[in-house]
PDB file of C-alpha atoms in Angstrom:
ATOM      1  CA  UNK A 213     -13.065 -30.787   4.755  1.00  0.00           C
ATOM      2  CA  UNK A 214     -12.690 -32.938   1.629  1.00  0.00           C
ATOM      3  CA  UNK A 215     -11.727 -29.849  -0.428  1.00  0.00           C
ATOM      4  CA  UNK A 216      -8.967 -29.089   2.078  1.00  0.00           C
ATOM      5  CA  UNK A 217      -7.617 -32.595   1.676  1.00  0.00           C
ATOM      6  CA  UNK A 218      -7.590 -32.414  -2.055  1.00  0.00           C
ATOM      7  CA  UNK A 219      -5.737 -29.069  -1.877  1.00  0.00           C
ATOM      8  CA  UNK A 220      -3.101 -30.470   0.400  1.00  0.00           C
ATOM      9  CA  UNK A 221      -2.733 -33.654  -1.749  1.00  0.00           C
ATOM     10  CA  UNK A 222      -1.534 -31.620  -4.715  1.00  0.00           C
ATOM     11  CA  UNK A 223       1.790 -30.839  -3.211  1.00  0.00           C
ATOM     12  CA  UNK A 224       3.333 -28.020  -1.199  1.00  0.00           C
ATOM     13  CA  UNK A 225       0.561 -25.387  -0.982  1.00  0.00           C
ATOM     14  CA  UNK A 226       0.173 -21.988   0.613  1.00  0.00           C
ATOM     15  CA  UNK A 227      -2.957 -19.990   1.131  1.00  0.00           C
ATOM     16  CA  UNK A 228      -2.773 -16.218   1.496  1.00  0.00           C
ATOM     17  CA  UNK A 229      -5.253 -14.223   3.354  1.00  0.00           C
ATOM     18  CA  UNK A 230      -4.751 -10.460   2.748  1.00  0.00           C
ATOM     19  CA  UNK A 231      -5.793  -7.471   4.915  1.00  0.00           C
ATOM     20  CA  UNK A 232      -7.317  -9.514   7.703  1.00  0.00           C
ATOM     21  CA  UNK A 233      -7.487  -6.321   9.833  1.00  0.00           C
ATOM     22  CA  UNK A 234     -10.518  -5.425   7.435  1.00  0.00           C
ATOM     23  CA  UNK A 235     -12.123  -8.704   8.094  1.00  0.00           C
ATOM     24  CA  UNK A 236     -15.626  -8.608   9.728  1.00  0.00           C
ATOM     25  CA  UNK A 237     -16.241 -10.772  12.838  1.00  0.00           C
ATOM     26  CA  UNK A 238     -18.594 -13.246  10.969  1.00  0.00           C
ATOM     27  CA  UNK A 239     -16.039 -14.007   8.348  1.00  0.00           C
ATOM     28  CA  UNK A 240     -13.329 -14.345  10.833  1.00  0.00           C
ATOM     29  CA  UNK A 241     -15.514 -16.834  12.741  1.00  0.00           C
ATOM     30  CA  UNK A 242     -15.482 -19.013   9.557  1.00  0.00           C
ATOM     31  CA  UNK A 243     -11.813 -18.355   8.726  1.00  0.00           C
ATOM     32  CA  UNK A 244     -10.361 -19.383  12.094  1.00  0.00           C
ATOM     33  CA  UNK A 245     -11.397 -23.134  11.910  1.00  0.00           C
ATOM     34  CA  UNK A 246     -10.614 -23.200   8.248  1.00  0.00           C
ATOM     35  CA  UNK A 247      -7.032 -21.963   8.882  1.00  0.00           C
ATOM     36  CA  UNK A 248      -6.629 -24.574  11.670  1.00  0.00           C
ATOM     37  CA  UNK A 249      -7.875 -27.229   9.356  1.00  0.00           C
ATOM     38  CA  UNK A 250      -5.516 -26.119   6.526  1.00  0.00           C
ATOM     39  CA  UNK A 251      -2.512 -26.129   8.837  1.00  0.00           C
ATOM     40  CA  UNK A 252      -3.364 -29.557  10.260  1.00  0.00           C
ATOM     41  CA  UNK A 253      -3.010 -31.107   6.776  1.00  0.00           C
ATOM     42  CA  UNK A 254       0.233 -29.368   5.989  1.00  0.00           C
ATOM     43  CA  UNK A 255      -0.959 -26.266   4.041  1.00  0.00           C
ATOM     44  CA  UNK A 256       0.896 -23.180   4.851  1.00  0.00           C
ATOM     45  CA  UNK A 257      -1.196 -20.086   5.614  1.00  0.00           C
ATOM     46  CA  UNK A 258       0.177 -16.627   5.193  1.00  0.00           C
ATOM     47  CA  UNK A 259      -1.798 -13.763   6.641  1.00  0.00           C
ATOM     48  CA  UNK A 260      -1.164 -10.078   5.913  1.00  0.00           C
ATOM     49  CA  UNK A 261      -2.354  -7.111   8.014  1.00  0.00           C
ATOM     50  CA  UNK A 262      -1.540  -3.445   8.067  1.00  0.00           C
ATOM     51  CA  UNK A 263      -1.944  -3.155  11.892  1.00  0.00           C
ATOM     52  CA  UNK A 264      -2.002  -5.356  14.951  1.00  0.00           C
ATOM     53  CA  UNK A 265      -5.192  -3.562  16.175  1.00  0.00           C
ATOM     54  CA  UNK A 266      -8.230  -5.632  15.113  1.00  0.00           C
ATOM     55  CA  UNK A 267     -11.905  -4.756  15.002  1.00  0.00           C
ATOM     56  CA  UNK A 268     -12.771  -7.938  16.996  1.00  0.00           C
ATOM     57  CA  UNK A 269     -10.997 -10.624  19.067  1.00  0.00           C
ATOM     58  CA  UNK A 270     -11.975 -13.223  16.409  1.00  0.00           C
ATOM     59  CA  UNK A 271      -9.944 -11.357  13.854  1.00  0.00           C
ATOM     60  CA  UNK A 272      -6.985 -11.263  16.245  1.00  0.00           C
ATOM     61  CA  UNK A 273      -7.158 -15.013  16.625  1.00  0.00           C
ATOM     62  CA  UNK A 274      -6.149 -15.365  12.968  1.00  0.00           C
ATOM     63  CA  UNK A 275      -2.828 -13.699  13.677  1.00  0.00           C
ATOM     64  CA  UNK A 276      -2.504 -15.731  16.951  1.00  0.00           C
ATOM     65  CA  UNK A 277      -2.496 -18.925  14.856  1.00  0.00           C
ATOM     66  CA  UNK A 278       0.821 -17.815  13.239  1.00  0.00           C
ATOM     67  CA  UNK A 279       4.008 -19.722  13.884  1.00  0.00           C
ATOM     68  CA  UNK A 280       6.013 -16.549  13.177  1.00  0.00           C
ATOM     69  CA  UNK A 281       5.161 -12.891  12.640  1.00  0.00           C
ATOM     70  CA  UNK A 282       7.293 -10.970  10.215  1.00  0.00           C
ATOM     71  CA  UNK A 283       7.136  -7.123   9.939  1.00  0.00           C
ATOM     72  CA  UNK A 284       7.705  -6.132   6.332  1.00  0.00           C
ATOM     73  CA  UNK A 285       9.426  -2.694   6.046  1.00  0.00           C
ATOM     74  CA  UNK A 286       9.352  -0.604   2.805  1.00  0.00           C
ATOM     75  CA  UNK A 287      11.340  -2.177  -0.064  1.00  0.00           C
ATOM     76  CA  UNK A 288      14.997  -1.317  -0.419  1.00  0.00           C
ATOM     77  CA  UNK A 289      16.214   0.613  -3.449  1.00  0.00           C
ATOM     78  CA  UNK A 290      17.620  -2.748  -4.800  1.00  0.00           C
ATOM     79  CA  UNK A 291      14.246  -4.492  -4.432  1.00  0.00           C
ATOM     80  CA  UNK A 292      12.456  -1.442  -5.920  1.00  0.00           C
ATOM     81  CA  UNK A 293      14.777  -1.484  -8.918  1.00  0.00           C
ATOM     82  CA  UNK A 294      14.203  -5.141  -9.431  1.00  0.00           C
ATOM     83  CA  UNK A 295      10.398  -4.691  -9.225  1.00  0.00           C
ATOM     84  CA  UNK A 296      10.434  -1.830 -11.794  1.00  0.00           C
ATOM     85  CA  UNK A 297      12.622  -3.987 -14.153  1.00  0.00           C
ATOM     86  CA  UNK A 298      10.178  -6.889 -13.838  1.00  0.00           C
ATOM     87  CA  UNK A 299       7.271  -4.505 -14.533  1.00  0.00           C
ATOM     88  CA  UNK A 300       8.971  -3.370 -17.731  1.00  0.00           C
ATOM     89  CA  UNK A 301       9.776  -6.892 -18.899  1.00  0.00           C
ATOM     90  CA  UNK A 302       6.256  -8.144 -18.053  1.00  0.00           C
ATOM     91  CA  UNK A 303       4.510  -5.339 -20.011  1.00  0.00           C
ATOM     92  CA  UNK A 304       6.970  -5.394 -22.847  1.00  0.00           C
ATOM     93  CA  UNK A 305       8.130  -1.895 -22.036  1.00  0.00           C
ATOM     94  CA  UNK A 306      11.606  -0.565 -22.414  1.00  0.00           C
ATOM     95  CA  UNK A 307      13.703  -0.072 -19.303  1.00  0.00           C
ATOM     96  CA  UNK A 308      12.526   2.879 -17.192  1.00  0.00           C
ATOM     97  CA  UNK A 309      14.575   5.953 -17.615  1.00  0.00           C
ATOM     98  CA  UNK A 310      16.239   7.080 -14.230  1.00  0.00           C
ATOM     99  CA  UNK A 311      14.220  10.317 -14.366  1.00  0.00           C
ATOM    100  CA  UNK A 312      11.014   8.230 -14.280  1.00  0.00           C
ATOM    101  CA  UNK A 313      12.335   6.429 -11.149  1.00  0.00           C
ATOM    102  CA  UNK A 314      13.168   9.734  -9.468  1.00  0.00           C
ATOM    103  CA  UNK A 315       9.878  11.154 -10.408  1.00  0.00           C
ATOM    104  CA  UNK A 316       8.116   8.279  -8.782  1.00  0.00           C
ATOM    105  CA  UNK A 317      10.338   8.598  -5.669  1.00  0.00           C
ATOM    106  CA  UNK A 318       9.532  12.323  -5.326  1.00  0.00           C
ATOM    107  CA  UNK A 319       5.892  11.914  -6.065  1.00  0.00           C
ATOM    108  CA  UNK A 320       5.154   8.945  -3.777  1.00  0.00           C
ATOM    109  CA  UNK A 321       7.500   9.881  -0.789  1.00  0.00           C
ATOM    110  CA  UNK A 322       7.282   7.135   1.812  1.00  0.00           C
ATOM    111  CA  UNK A 323       4.979   5.153  -0.462  1.00  0.00           C
ATOM    112  CA  UNK A 324       7.770   4.657  -2.954  1.00  0.00           C
ATOM    113  CA  UNK A 325       8.774   1.537  -1.033  1.00  0.00           C
ATOM    114  CA  UNK A 326       5.268   0.194  -1.074  1.00  0.00           C
ATOM    115  CA  UNK A 327       5.001  -2.303  -4.018  1.00  0.00           C
ATOM    116  CA  UNK A 328       1.234  -1.883  -4.289  1.00  0.00           C
ATOM    117  CA  UNK A 329       1.274   1.883  -4.420  1.00  0.00           C
ATOM    118  CA  UNK A 330       4.314   1.909  -6.740  1.00  0.00           C
ATOM    119  CA  UNK A 331       2.856  -0.512  -9.319  1.00  0.00           C
ATOM    120  CA  UNK A 332      -0.577   1.134  -9.198  1.00  0.00           C
ATOM    121  CA  UNK A 333       1.032   4.564  -9.907  1.00  0.00           C
ATOM    122  CA  UNK A 334       3.077   3.159 -12.751  1.00  0.00           C
ATOM    123  CA  UNK A 335       0.149   1.363 -14.191  1.00  0.00           C
ATOM    124  CA  UNK A 336      -1.828   4.645 -14.065  1.00  0.00           C
ATOM    125  CA  UNK A 337       0.891   6.602 -15.781  1.00  0.00           C
ATOM    126  CA  UNK A 338       1.045   3.911 -18.527  1.00  0.00           C
ATOM    127  CA  UNK A 339      -2.692   3.905 -18.982  1.00  0.00           C
ATOM    128  CA  UNK A 340      -2.786   7.644 -19.365  1.00  0.00           C
ATOM    129  CA  UNK A 341      -0.195   7.654 -21.980  1.00  0.00           C
ATOM    130  CA  UNK A 342       2.382   9.386 -19.889  1.00  0.00           C
ATOM    131  CA  UNK A 343       5.098   6.767 -20.519  1.00  0.00           C
ATOM    132  CA  UNK A 344       6.808   7.060 -23.982  1.00  0.00           C
ATOM    133  CA  UNK A 345       9.854   5.318 -25.422  1.00  0.00           C
ATOM    134  CA  UNK A 346      12.764   7.698 -26.328  1.00  0.00           C
ATOM    135  CA  UNK A 347      16.179   6.272 -27.278  1.00  0.00           C
ATOM    136  CA  UNK A 348      15.219   2.799 -25.957  1.00  0.00           C
ATOM    137  CA  UNK A 349      14.275   4.218 -22.599  1.00  0.00           C
ATOM    138  CA  UNK A 350      10.719   4.645 -21.114  1.00  0.00           C
ATOM    139  CA  UNK A 351      10.426   8.250 -20.288  1.00  0.00           C
ATOM    140  CA  UNK A 352       7.768  10.435 -18.598  1.00  0.00           C
ATOM    141  CA  UNK A 353       5.736  13.003 -20.337  1.00  0.00           C
ATOM    142  CA  UNK A 354       5.085  15.767 -19.740  1.00  0.00           C
ATOM    143  CA  UNK A 355       8.132  15.745 -17.599  1.00  0.00           C
ATOM    144  CA  UNK A 356       7.194  18.824 -15.484  1.00  0.00           C
ATOM    145  CA  UNK A 357       3.665  17.317 -14.501  1.00  0.00           C
ATOM    146  CA  UNK A 358       3.862  15.822 -10.997  1.00  0.00           C
ATOM    147  CA  UNK A 359       3.441  12.100 -10.284  1.00  0.00           C
ATOM    148  CA  UNK A 360       0.789  11.139  -7.767  1.00  0.00           C
ATOM    149  CA  UNK A 361      -1.292   8.147  -6.629  1.00  0.00           C
ATOM    150  CA  UNK A 362      -4.086   7.250  -9.090  1.00  0.00           C
ATOM    151  CA  UNK A 363      -7.546   8.561  -8.047  1.00  0.00           C
ATOM    152  CA  UNK A 364      -8.841   5.064  -7.634  1.00  0.00           C
ATOM    153  CA  UNK A 365      -6.143   4.053  -5.140  1.00  0.00           C
ATOM    154  CA  UNK A 366      -7.778   3.058  -1.788  1.00  0.00           C
ATOM    155  CA  UNK A 367      -5.796   5.612   0.198  1.00  0.00           C
ATOM    156  CA  UNK A 368      -6.951   8.463  -2.109  1.00  0.00           C
ATOM    157  CA  UNK A 369     -10.489   7.254  -2.090  1.00  0.00           C
ATOM    158  CA  UNK A 370     -10.448   6.917   1.793  1.00  0.00           C
ATOM    159  CA  UNK A 371      -9.198  10.474   2.148  1.00  0.00           C
ATOM    160  CA  UNK A 372     -11.959  11.857  -0.194  1.00  0.00           C
ATOM    161  CA  UNK A 373     -14.665   9.830   1.630  1.00  0.00           C
ATOM    162  CA  UNK A 374     -13.461  11.016   4.979  1.00  0.00           C
ATOM    163  CA  UNK A 375     -14.552  14.541   4.119  1.00  0.00           C
ATOM    164  CA  UNK A 376     -13.182  17.988   3.320  1.00  0.00           C
ATOM    165  CA  UNK A 377     -11.264  18.519   6.444  1.00  0.00           C
ATOM    166  CA  UNK A 378      -9.207  15.298   5.983  1.00  0.00           C
ATOM    167  CA  UNK A 379      -8.575  16.084   2.415  1.00  0.00           C
ATOM    168  CA  UNK A 380      -7.162  19.538   3.343  1.00  0.00           C
ATOM    169  CA  UNK A 381      -5.101  18.066   6.043  1.00  0.00           C
ATOM    170  CA  UNK A 382      -3.616  15.545   3.764  1.00  0.00           C
ATOM    171  CA  UNK A 383      -2.839  18.389   1.315  1.00  0.00           C
ATOM    172  CA  UNK A 384      -0.975  20.190   3.990  1.00  0.00           C
ATOM    173  CA  UNK A 385       0.793  17.070   5.169  1.00  0.00           C
ATOM    174  CA  UNK A 386       2.105  16.480   1.621  1.00  0.00           C
ATOM    175  CA  UNK A 387       4.052  19.674   1.513  1.00  0.00           C
ATOM    176  CA  UNK A 388       6.830  19.264   4.071  1.00  0.00           C
ATOM    177  CA  UNK A 389       9.515  16.519   3.590  1.00  0.00           C
ATOM    178  CA  UNK A 390       9.057  15.202   7.174  1.00  0.00           C
ATOM    179  CA  UNK A 391       6.276  15.910   9.592  1.00  0.00           C
ATOM    180  CA  UNK A 392       6.639  15.864  13.294  1.00  0.00           C
ATOM    181  CA  UNK A 393       3.853  15.683  15.976  1.00  0.00           C
ATOM    182  CA  UNK A 394       4.919  19.212  17.089  1.00  0.00           C
ATOM    183  CA  UNK A 395       4.133  20.524  13.542  1.00  0.00           C
ATOM    184  CA  UNK A 396       0.505  19.511  13.799  1.00  0.00           C
ATOM    185  CA  UNK A 397      -0.795  22.888  15.199  1.00  0.00           C
ATOM    186  CA  UNK A 398       0.804  24.682  12.318  1.00  0.00           C
ATOM    187  CA  UNK A 399      -0.251  22.257   9.676  1.00  0.00           C
ATOM    188  CA  UNK A 400      -3.881  22.074  11.067  1.00  0.00           C
ATOM    189  CA  UNK A 401      -3.992  25.940  10.965  1.00  0.00           C
ATOM    190  CA  UNK A 402      -2.778  25.979   7.443  1.00  0.00           C
ATOM    191  CA  UNK A 403      -5.483  23.427   6.456  1.00  0.00           C
ATOM    192  CA  UNK A 404      -8.153  25.330   8.372  1.00  0.00           C
ATOM    193  CA  UNK A 405      -8.903  22.305  10.570  1.00  0.00           C
ATOM    194  CA  UNK A 406      -9.065  22.265  14.394  1.00  0.00           C
ATOM    195  CA  UNK A 407      -6.182  20.593  16.226  1.00  0.00           C
ATOM    196  CA  UNK A 408      -8.371  17.918  17.766  1.00  0.00           C
ATOM    197  CA  UNK A 409      -9.976  17.062  14.421  1.00  0.00           C
ATOM    198  CA  UNK A 410      -6.654  17.136  12.703  1.00  0.00           C
ATOM    199  CA  UNK A 411      -5.257  14.682  15.269  1.00  0.00           C
ATOM    200  CA  UNK A 412      -8.126  12.332  14.691  1.00  0.00           C
ATOM    201  CA  UNK A 413      -7.708  12.780  10.957  1.00  0.00           C
ATOM    202  CA  UNK A 414      -4.017  12.040  11.147  1.00  0.00           C
ATOM    203  CA  UNK A 415      -4.592   8.892  13.105  1.00  0.00           C
ATOM    204  CA  UNK A 416      -6.967   7.689  10.466  1.00  0.00           C
ATOM    205  CA  UNK A 417      -4.427   8.500   7.709  1.00  0.00           C
ATOM    206  CA  UNK A 418      -1.583   6.690   9.488  1.00  0.00           C
ATOM    207  CA  UNK A 419      -3.879   3.649   9.952  1.00  0.00           C
ATOM    208  CA  UNK A 420      -4.737   3.539   6.263  1.00  0.00           C
ATOM    209  CA  UNK A 421      -1.085   3.680   5.252  1.00  0.00           C
TER     210      UNK A 421
END
């Protein structure tokens, strides 16, 4: 309790709890009274979650403590451009060439508006030497090689860990520009996965997005 008081006494303060949907019940049992105590002394608490379906009622209580719930959509093109510009300034890199931005947009698809996925992919390209400066612009090389999430990204790791069927389904899902529920039988057949198993796999993939 004393530590909470010291934290609040330093001035306007916010505490961020990320991915509470992954929080186990024992940890949630500790966090709930802590969050209540923080708020009682004027500390703002921001909680992030990928879903409103929680593994236990205790985890759900963390969200119930909120004064306001805000759904964050994918970033707009304006916000994405600003994020990419800040990445270049922070890393001392030249401004990204428009072809790099389009390669990221094509390679990541819907995840292009996800700041975590975007920055992780950009950092991976940089670490692997695929970003080079040409005429004061940061360009992609080799240009014809596709852009994809890094292997260590949690979504990629989760697909691999889920087994061969989910990996084949994810590969089939990556081919069309837009997938409808009615397309599932065709895609599952292409992936060599039963429709029931494909449906369960798709549910898990959506949850992990």
